[in-house]
Short mmCIF file of C-alpha atoms and ligand atoms in Angstrom, two decimals:
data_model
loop_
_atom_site.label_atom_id
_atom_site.label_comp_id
_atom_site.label_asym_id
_atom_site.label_seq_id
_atom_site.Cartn_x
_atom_site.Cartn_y
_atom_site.Cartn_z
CA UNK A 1 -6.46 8.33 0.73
CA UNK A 2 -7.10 11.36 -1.72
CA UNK A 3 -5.22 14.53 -1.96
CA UNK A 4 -8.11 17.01 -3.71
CA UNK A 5 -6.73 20.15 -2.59
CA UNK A 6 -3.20 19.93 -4.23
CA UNK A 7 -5.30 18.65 -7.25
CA UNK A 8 -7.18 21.83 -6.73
CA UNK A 9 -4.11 24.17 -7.15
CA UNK A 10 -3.03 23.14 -10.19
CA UNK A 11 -6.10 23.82 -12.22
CA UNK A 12 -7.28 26.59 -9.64
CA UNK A 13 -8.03 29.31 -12.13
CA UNK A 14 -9.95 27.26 -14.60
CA UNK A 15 -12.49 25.79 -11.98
CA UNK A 16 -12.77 29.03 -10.36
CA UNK A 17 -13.74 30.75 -13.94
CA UNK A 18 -15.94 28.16 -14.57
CA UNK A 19 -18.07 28.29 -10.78
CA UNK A 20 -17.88 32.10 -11.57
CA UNK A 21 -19.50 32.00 -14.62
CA UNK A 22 -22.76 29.40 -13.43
CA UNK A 23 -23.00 32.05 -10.80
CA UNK A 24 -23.06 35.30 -13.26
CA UNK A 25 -25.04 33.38 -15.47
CA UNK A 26 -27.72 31.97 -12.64
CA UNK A 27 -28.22 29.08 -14.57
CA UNK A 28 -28.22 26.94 -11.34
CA UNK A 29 -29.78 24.15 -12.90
CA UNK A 30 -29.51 22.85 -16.61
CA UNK A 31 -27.55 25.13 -17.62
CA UNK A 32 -25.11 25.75 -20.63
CA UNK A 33 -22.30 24.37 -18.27
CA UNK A 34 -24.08 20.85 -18.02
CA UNK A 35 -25.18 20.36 -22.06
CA UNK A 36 -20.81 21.17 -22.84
CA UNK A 37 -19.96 18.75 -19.98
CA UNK A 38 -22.27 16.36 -21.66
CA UNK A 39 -20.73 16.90 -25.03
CA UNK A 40 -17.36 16.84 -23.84
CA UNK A 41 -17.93 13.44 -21.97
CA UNK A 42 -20.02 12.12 -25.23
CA UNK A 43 -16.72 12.88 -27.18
CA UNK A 44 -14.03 11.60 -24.68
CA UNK A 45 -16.12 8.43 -23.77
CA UNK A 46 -17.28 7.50 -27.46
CA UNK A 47 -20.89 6.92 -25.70
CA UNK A 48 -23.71 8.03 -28.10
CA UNK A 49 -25.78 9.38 -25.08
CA UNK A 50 -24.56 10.96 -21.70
CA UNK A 51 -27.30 11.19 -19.69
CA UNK A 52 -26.00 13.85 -16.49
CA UNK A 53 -27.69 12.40 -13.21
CA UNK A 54 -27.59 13.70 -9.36
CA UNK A 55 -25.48 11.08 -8.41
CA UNK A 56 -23.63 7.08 -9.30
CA UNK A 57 -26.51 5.27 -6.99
CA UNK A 58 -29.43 7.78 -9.14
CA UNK A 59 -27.68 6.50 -12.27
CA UNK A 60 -27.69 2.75 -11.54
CA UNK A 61 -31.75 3.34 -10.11
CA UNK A 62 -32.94 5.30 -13.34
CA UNK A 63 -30.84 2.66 -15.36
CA UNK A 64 -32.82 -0.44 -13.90
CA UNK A 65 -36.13 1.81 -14.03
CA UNK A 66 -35.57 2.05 -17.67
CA UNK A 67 -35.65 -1.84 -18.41
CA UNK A 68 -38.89 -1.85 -17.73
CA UNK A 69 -38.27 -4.65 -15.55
CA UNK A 70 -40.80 -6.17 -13.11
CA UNK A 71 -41.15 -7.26 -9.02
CA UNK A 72 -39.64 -10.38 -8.80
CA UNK A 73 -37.25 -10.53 -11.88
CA UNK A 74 -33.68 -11.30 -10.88
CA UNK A 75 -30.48 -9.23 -11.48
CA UNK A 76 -27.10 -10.65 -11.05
CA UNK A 77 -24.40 -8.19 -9.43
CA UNK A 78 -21.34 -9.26 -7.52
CA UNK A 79 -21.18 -9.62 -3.69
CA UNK A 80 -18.20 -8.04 -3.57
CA UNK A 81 -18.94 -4.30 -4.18
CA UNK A 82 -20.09 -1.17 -2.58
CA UNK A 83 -23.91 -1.93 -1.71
CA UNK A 84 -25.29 1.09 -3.86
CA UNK A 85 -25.14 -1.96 -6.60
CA UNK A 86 -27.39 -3.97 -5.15
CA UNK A 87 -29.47 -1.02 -3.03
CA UNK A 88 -31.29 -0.38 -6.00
CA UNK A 89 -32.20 -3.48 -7.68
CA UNK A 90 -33.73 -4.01 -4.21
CA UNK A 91 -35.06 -0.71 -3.86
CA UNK A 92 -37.12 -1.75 -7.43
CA UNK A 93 -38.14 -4.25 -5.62
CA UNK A 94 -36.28 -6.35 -7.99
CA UNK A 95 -34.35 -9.53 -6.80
CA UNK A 96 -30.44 -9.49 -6.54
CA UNK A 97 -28.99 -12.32 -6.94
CA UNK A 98 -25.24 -12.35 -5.96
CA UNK A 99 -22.30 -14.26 -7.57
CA UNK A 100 -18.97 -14.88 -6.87
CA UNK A 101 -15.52 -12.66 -8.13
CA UNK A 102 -12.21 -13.38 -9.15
CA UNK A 103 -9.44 -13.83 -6.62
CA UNK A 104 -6.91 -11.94 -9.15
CA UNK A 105 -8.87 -8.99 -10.33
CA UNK A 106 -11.48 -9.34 -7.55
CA UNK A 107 -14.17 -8.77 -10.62
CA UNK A 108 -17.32 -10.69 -11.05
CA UNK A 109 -16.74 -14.30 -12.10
CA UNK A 110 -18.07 -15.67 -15.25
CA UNK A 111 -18.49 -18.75 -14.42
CA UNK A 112 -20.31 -17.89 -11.08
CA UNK A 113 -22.80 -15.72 -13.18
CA UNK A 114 -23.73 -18.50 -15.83
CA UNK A 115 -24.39 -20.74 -12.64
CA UNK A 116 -26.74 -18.06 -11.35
CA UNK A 117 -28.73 -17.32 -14.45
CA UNK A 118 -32.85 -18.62 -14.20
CA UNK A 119 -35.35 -17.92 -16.23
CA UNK A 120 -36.29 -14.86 -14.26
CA UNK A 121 -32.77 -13.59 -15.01
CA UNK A 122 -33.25 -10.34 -16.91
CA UNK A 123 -29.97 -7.90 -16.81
CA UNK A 124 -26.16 -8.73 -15.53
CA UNK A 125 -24.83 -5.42 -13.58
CA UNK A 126 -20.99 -6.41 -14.00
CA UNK A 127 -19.39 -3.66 -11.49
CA UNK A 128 -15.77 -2.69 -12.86
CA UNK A 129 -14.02 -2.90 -9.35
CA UNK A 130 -11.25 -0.64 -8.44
CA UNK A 131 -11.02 0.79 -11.56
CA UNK A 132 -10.61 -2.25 -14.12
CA UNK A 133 -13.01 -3.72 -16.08
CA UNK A 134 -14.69 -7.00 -15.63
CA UNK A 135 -14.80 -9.66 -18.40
CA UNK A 136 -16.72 -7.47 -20.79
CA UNK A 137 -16.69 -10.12 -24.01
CA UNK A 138 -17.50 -13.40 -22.53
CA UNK A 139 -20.32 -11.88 -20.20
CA UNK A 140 -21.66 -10.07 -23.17
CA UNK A 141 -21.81 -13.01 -25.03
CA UNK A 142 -23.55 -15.18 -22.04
CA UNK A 143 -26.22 -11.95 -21.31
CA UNK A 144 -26.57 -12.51 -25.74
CA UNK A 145 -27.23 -15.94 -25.23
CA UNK A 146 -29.72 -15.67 -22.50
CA UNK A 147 -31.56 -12.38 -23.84
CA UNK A 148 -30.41 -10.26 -20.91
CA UNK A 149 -29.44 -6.70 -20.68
CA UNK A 150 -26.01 -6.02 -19.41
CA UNK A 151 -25.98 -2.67 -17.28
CA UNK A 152 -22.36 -1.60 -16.04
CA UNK A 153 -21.33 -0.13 -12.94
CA UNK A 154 -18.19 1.97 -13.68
CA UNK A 155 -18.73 3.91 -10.83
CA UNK A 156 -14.97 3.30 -10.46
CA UNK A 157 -13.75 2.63 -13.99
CA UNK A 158 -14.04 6.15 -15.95
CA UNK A 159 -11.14 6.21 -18.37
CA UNK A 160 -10.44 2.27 -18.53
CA UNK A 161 -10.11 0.58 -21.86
CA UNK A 162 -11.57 -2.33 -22.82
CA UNK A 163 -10.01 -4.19 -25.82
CA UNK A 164 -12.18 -7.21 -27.43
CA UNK A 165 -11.16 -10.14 -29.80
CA UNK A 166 -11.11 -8.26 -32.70
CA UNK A 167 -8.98 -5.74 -31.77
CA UNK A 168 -11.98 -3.15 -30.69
CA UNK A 169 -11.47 -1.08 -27.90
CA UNK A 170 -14.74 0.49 -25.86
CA UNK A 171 -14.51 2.30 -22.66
CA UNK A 172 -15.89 1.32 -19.33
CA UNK A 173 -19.73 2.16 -19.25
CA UNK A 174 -20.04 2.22 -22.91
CA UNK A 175 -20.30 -1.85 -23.36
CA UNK A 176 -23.51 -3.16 -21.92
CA UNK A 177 -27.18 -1.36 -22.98
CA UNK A 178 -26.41 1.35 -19.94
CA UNK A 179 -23.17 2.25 -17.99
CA UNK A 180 -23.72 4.27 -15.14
CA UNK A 181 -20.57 6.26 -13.23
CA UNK A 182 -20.27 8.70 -10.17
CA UNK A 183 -18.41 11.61 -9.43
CA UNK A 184 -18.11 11.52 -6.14
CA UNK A 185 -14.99 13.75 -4.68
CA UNK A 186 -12.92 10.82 -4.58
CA UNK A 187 -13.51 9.29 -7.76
CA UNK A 188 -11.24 9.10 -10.61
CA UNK A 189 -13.17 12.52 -12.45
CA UNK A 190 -14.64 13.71 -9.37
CA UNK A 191 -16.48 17.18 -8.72
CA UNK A 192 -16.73 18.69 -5.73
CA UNK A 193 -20.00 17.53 -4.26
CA UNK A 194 -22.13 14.85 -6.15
CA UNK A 195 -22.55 13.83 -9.59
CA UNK A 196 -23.19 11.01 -12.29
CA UNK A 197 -24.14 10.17 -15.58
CA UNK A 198 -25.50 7.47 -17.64
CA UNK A 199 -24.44 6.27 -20.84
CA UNK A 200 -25.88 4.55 -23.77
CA UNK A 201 -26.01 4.21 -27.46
CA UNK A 202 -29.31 3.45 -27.62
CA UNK A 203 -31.80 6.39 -28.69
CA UNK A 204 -35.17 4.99 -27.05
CA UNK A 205 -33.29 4.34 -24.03
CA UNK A 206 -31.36 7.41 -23.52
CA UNK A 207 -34.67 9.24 -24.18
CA UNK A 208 -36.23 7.51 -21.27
CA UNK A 209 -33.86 7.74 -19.04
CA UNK A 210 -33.54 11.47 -19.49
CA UNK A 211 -37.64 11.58 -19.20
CA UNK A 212 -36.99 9.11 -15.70
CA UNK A 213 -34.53 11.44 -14.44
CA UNK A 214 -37.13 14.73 -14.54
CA UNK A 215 -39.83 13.63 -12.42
CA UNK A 216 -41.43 11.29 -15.90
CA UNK A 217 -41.93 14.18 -18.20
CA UNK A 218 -41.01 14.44 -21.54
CA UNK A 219 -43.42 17.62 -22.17
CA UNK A 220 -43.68 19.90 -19.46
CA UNK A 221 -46.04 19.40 -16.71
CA UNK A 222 -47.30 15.74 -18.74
CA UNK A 223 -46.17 12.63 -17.08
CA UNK A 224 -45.58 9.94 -18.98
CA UNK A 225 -43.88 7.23 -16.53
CA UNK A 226 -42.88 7.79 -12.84
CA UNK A 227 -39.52 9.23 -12.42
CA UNK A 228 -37.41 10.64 -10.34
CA UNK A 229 -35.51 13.97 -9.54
CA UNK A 230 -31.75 13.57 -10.42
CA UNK A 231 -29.88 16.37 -12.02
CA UNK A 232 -26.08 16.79 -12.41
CA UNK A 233 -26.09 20.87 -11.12
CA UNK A 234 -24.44 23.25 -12.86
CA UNK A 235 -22.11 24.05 -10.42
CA UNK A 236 -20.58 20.57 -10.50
CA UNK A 237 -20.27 20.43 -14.26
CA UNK A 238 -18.44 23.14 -14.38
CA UNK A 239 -15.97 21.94 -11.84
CA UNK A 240 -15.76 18.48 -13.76
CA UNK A 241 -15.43 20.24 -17.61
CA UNK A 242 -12.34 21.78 -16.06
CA UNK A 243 -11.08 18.53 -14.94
CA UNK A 244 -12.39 16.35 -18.02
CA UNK A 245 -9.35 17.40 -20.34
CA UNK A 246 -7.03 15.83 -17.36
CA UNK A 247 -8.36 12.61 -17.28
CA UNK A 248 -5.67 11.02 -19.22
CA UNK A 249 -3.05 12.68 -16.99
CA UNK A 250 -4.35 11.72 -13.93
CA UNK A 251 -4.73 8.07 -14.68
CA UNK A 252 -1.67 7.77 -16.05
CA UNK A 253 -0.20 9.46 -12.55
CA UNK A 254 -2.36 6.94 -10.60
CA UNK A 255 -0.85 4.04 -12.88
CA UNK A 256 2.45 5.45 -12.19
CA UNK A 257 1.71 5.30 -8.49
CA UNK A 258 0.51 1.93 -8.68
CA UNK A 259 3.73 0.70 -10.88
CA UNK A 260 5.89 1.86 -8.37
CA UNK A 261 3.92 0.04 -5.60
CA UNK A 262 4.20 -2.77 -7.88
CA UNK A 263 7.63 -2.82 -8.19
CA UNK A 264 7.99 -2.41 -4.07
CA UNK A 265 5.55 -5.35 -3.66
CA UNK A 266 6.35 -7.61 -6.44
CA UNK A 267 6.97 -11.28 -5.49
CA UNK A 268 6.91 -10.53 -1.80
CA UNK A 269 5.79 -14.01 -0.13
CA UNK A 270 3.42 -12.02 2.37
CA UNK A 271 1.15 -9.99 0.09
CA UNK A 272 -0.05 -9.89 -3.41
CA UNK A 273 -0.21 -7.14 -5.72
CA UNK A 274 -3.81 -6.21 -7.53
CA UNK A 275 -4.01 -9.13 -10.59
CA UNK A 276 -4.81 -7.78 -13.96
CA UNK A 277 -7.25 -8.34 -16.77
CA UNK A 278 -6.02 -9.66 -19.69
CA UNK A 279 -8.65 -6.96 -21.77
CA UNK A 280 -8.86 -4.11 -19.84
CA UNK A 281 -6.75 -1.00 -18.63
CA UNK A 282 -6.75 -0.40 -15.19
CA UNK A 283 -7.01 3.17 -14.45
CA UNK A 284 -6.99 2.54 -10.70
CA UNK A 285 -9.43 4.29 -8.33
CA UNK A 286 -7.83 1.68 -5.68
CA UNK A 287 -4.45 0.18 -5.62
CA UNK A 288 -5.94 -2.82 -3.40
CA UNK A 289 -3.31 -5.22 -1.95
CA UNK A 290 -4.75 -8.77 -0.64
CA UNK A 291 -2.34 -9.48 2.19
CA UNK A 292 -1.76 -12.99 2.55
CA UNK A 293 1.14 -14.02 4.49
CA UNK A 294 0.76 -11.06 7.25
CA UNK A 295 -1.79 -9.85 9.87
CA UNK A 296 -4.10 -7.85 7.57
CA UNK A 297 -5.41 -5.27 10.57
CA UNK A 298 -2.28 -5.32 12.47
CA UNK A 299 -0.39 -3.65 8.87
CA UNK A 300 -3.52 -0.96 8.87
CA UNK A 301 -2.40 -0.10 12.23
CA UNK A 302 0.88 0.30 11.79
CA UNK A 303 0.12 2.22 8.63
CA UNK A 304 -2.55 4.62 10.79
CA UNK A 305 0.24 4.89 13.27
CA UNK A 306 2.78 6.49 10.41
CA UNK A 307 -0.05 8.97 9.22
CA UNK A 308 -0.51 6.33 6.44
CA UNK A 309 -4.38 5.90 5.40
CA UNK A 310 -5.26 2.60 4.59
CA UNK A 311 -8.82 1.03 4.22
CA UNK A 312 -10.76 -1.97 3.96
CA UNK A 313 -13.14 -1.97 0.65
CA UNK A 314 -14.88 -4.11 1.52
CA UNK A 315 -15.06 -5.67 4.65
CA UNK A 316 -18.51 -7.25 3.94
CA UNK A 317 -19.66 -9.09 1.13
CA UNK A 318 -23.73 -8.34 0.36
CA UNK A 319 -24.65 -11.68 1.11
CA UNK A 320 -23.16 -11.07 4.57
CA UNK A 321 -24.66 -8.10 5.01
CA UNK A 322 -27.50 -7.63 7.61
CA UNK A 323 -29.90 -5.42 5.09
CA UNK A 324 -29.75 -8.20 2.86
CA UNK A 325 -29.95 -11.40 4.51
CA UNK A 326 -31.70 -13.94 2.43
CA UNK A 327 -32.33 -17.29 3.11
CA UNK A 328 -31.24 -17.82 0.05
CA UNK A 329 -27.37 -17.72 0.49
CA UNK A 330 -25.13 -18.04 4.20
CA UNK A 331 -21.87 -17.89 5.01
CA UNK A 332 -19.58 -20.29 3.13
CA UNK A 333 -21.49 -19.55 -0.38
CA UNK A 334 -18.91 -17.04 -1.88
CA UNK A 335 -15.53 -18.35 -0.78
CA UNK A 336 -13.18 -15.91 -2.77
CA UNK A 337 -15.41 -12.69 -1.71
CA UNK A 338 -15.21 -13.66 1.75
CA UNK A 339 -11.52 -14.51 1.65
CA UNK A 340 -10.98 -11.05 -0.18
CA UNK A 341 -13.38 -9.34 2.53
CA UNK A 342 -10.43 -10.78 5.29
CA UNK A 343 -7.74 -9.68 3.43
CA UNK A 344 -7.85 -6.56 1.57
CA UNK A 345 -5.92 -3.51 2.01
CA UNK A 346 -6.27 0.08 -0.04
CA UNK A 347 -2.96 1.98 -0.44
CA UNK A 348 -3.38 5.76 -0.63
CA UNK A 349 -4.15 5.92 -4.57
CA UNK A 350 -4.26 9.64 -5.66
CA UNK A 351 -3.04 11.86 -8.77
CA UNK A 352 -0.79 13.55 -6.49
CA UNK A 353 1.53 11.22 -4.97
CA UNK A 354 5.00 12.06 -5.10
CA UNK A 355 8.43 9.82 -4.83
CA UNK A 356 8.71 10.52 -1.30
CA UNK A 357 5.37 9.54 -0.44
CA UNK A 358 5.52 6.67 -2.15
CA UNK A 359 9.05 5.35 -0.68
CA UNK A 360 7.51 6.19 2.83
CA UNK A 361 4.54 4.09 2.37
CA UNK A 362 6.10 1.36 0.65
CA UNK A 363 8.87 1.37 3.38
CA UNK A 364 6.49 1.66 5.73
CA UNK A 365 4.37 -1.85 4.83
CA UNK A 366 7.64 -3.89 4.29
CA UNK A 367 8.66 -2.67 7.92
CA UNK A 368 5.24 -3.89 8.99
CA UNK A 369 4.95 -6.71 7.73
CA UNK A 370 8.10 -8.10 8.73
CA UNK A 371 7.56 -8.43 12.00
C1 PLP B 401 -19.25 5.21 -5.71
C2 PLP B 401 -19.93 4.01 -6.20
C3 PLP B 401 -21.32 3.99 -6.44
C4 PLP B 401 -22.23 5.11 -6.05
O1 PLP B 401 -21.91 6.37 -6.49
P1 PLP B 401 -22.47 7.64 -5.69
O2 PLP B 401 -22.18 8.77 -6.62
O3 PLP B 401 -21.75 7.73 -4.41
O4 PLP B 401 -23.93 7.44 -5.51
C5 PLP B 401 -21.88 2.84 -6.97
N1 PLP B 401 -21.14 1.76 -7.24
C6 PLP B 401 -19.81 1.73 -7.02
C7 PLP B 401 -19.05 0.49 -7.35
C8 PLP B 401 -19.17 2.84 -6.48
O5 PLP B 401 -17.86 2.79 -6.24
#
């Protein structure tokens, strides 16, 4: 699905200076490596406060830890996601609440999350899926009216561009009180073990979140709240200030990528092509096709068969997931999650693909799903 190692060669010498210098330095942890990376990623992102965590799942935790929020009180997330979204709000012992996406952009639905909000409603965690972002305005607005906090999940969305009525423009993870992202391997800025950061513009917040993520303590050795241990090491910021002044590049190569398998897929009567947001870049982390008019598992065969990855995110919904059965919802409750779930496909998405790659896999599913 990912090609890391030709990514690797390109920038080779500046990741290896930069691992070579944590290590002369010995500055393990906290070091001068992760403060720059911080900068750097205040300044690309236009967040007031980057808060560097241990990993995307620490960063959503910490994030709901800082809301002060109590057992009981309800947070709406999508059910189609990766579960570390919901893992923590249950983790809190906090009460997800699942809504419904979008069939075109597969993001959380609107709609689906005014019909979900209670009085015990406090935050919204829209997750920007695949690497677009959800309906940032019109949720805003709703978690405005109701007095709720909005905290993103752009686990997947580091780069994209959000563009609101007036002609703003705010990045993914930079919209709601807290956006939280990962950098994971495979992720759009990935380093090469884990990562993640917070962001926010909001002083009192980003303070306590940075006191959350060291163990509670704002003066050493004095606990002021329980926390947890999550540090971005220096190691990893290193590798990821190497790759932060790429970031453009490589999404535009993804978005390449993903016109071409546009242009290969376009209009084709047996599959559709990811839908996009009216207000929002997509900077694709997946290039996710919902095959409609073809055996879905019979293509990823084929596909497997060529040497052609091809995976299902996701093949579950939450509310379908045995951790997190609740009475409260059954099958039949989210129809265009579970329709998505039985449809799906991920392409290989990667900076890295070339022409040939791309007329081979594109060749490849049209073959497929002909027959
Ligand atoms: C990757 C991912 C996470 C978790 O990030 P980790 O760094 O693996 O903990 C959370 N949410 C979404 C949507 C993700 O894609």
């Amino acid at each position: 699905m990912v090609d890391l190692q030709s990514q690797y060669q390109r920038i080779k010498a500046d990741i290896d200076r930069g691992i070579q210098e944590v290590i002369d330095s010995a500055a393990f942890i906290k070091g001068q490596k992760v403060s720059d990376f911080q900068q750097h990623l205040e300044q690309y992102t236009g967040a007031k406060h980057v808060i560097p965590v241990g990993n995307g799942t620490d960063a959503l935790q910490i994030a709901l830890m800082a809301l002060g929020l109590k057992p009981g009180d309800e947070v709406i997330t999508p059910t189609f996601t990766f579960i570390a979204t919901a893992e923590v709000v249950a983790l809190l012992g906090l009460t997800p609440v699942v809504v419904d996406v979008e069939w075109d952009t597969m993001n959380m639905s609107v709609e689906s999350v005014r019909r979900a909000i209670t009085p015990r409603t406090k935050a919204i965690v829209p997750v920007h899926l695949f690497g677009q972002c959800a309906e940032m305005d019109a949720l805003m607005s709703l978690a405005k009216e109701h007095g709720l906090y909005i905290v993103e999940d752009a686990c997947q969305a580091i780069g994209a561009r959000y563009t609101f009525p007036d002609g703003s423009v705010r990045q993914a993870g930079t919209m709601g009180e807290i956006g939280c992202t990962s950098f994971f391997p495979s992720k759009n800025l990935g380093c090469y073990g884990d990562g993640g950061a917070i962001f926010t513009n909001d002083d009192e917040l980003a303070a306590r979140m940075r006191a959350i993520a060291n163990h509670g303590m704002v003066v050493r050795y004095h606990h002021d709240m329980i926390g947890v241990n999550s540090r971005l090491d220096s190691i990893q910021a290193a590798v990821l200030d190497a790759k932060l002044p790429h970031l453009d590049a490589y999404i535009e190569a993804r978005q390449r990528a993903a016109a071409y398998y546009d242009k290969a897929f376009g209009g084709n009567e047996r599959l559709l092509i990811p839908g996009r947001s009216e207000h929002s870049t997509h900077v694709f982390h997946q290039y996710t096709l919902r095959v409609t008019g073809a055996d879905r598992d019979a293509l990823r065969n084929a596909l497997q068969e060529a040497g052609i990855p091809a995976m299902i995110y996701y093949p579950v919904p939450l509310h379908m997931q045995k951790a997190y059965q609740d009475p409260r919802y059954r099958e039949g409750d989210f129809p265009v999650a579970e329709r998505l779930a039985q449809c799906v496909l991920s392409l290989p998405m990667h900076t890295e693909l070339d022409e040939e790659q791309l007329a081979f896999i594109t060749g490849t599913v049209l073959k497929a799903i002909e027959k």
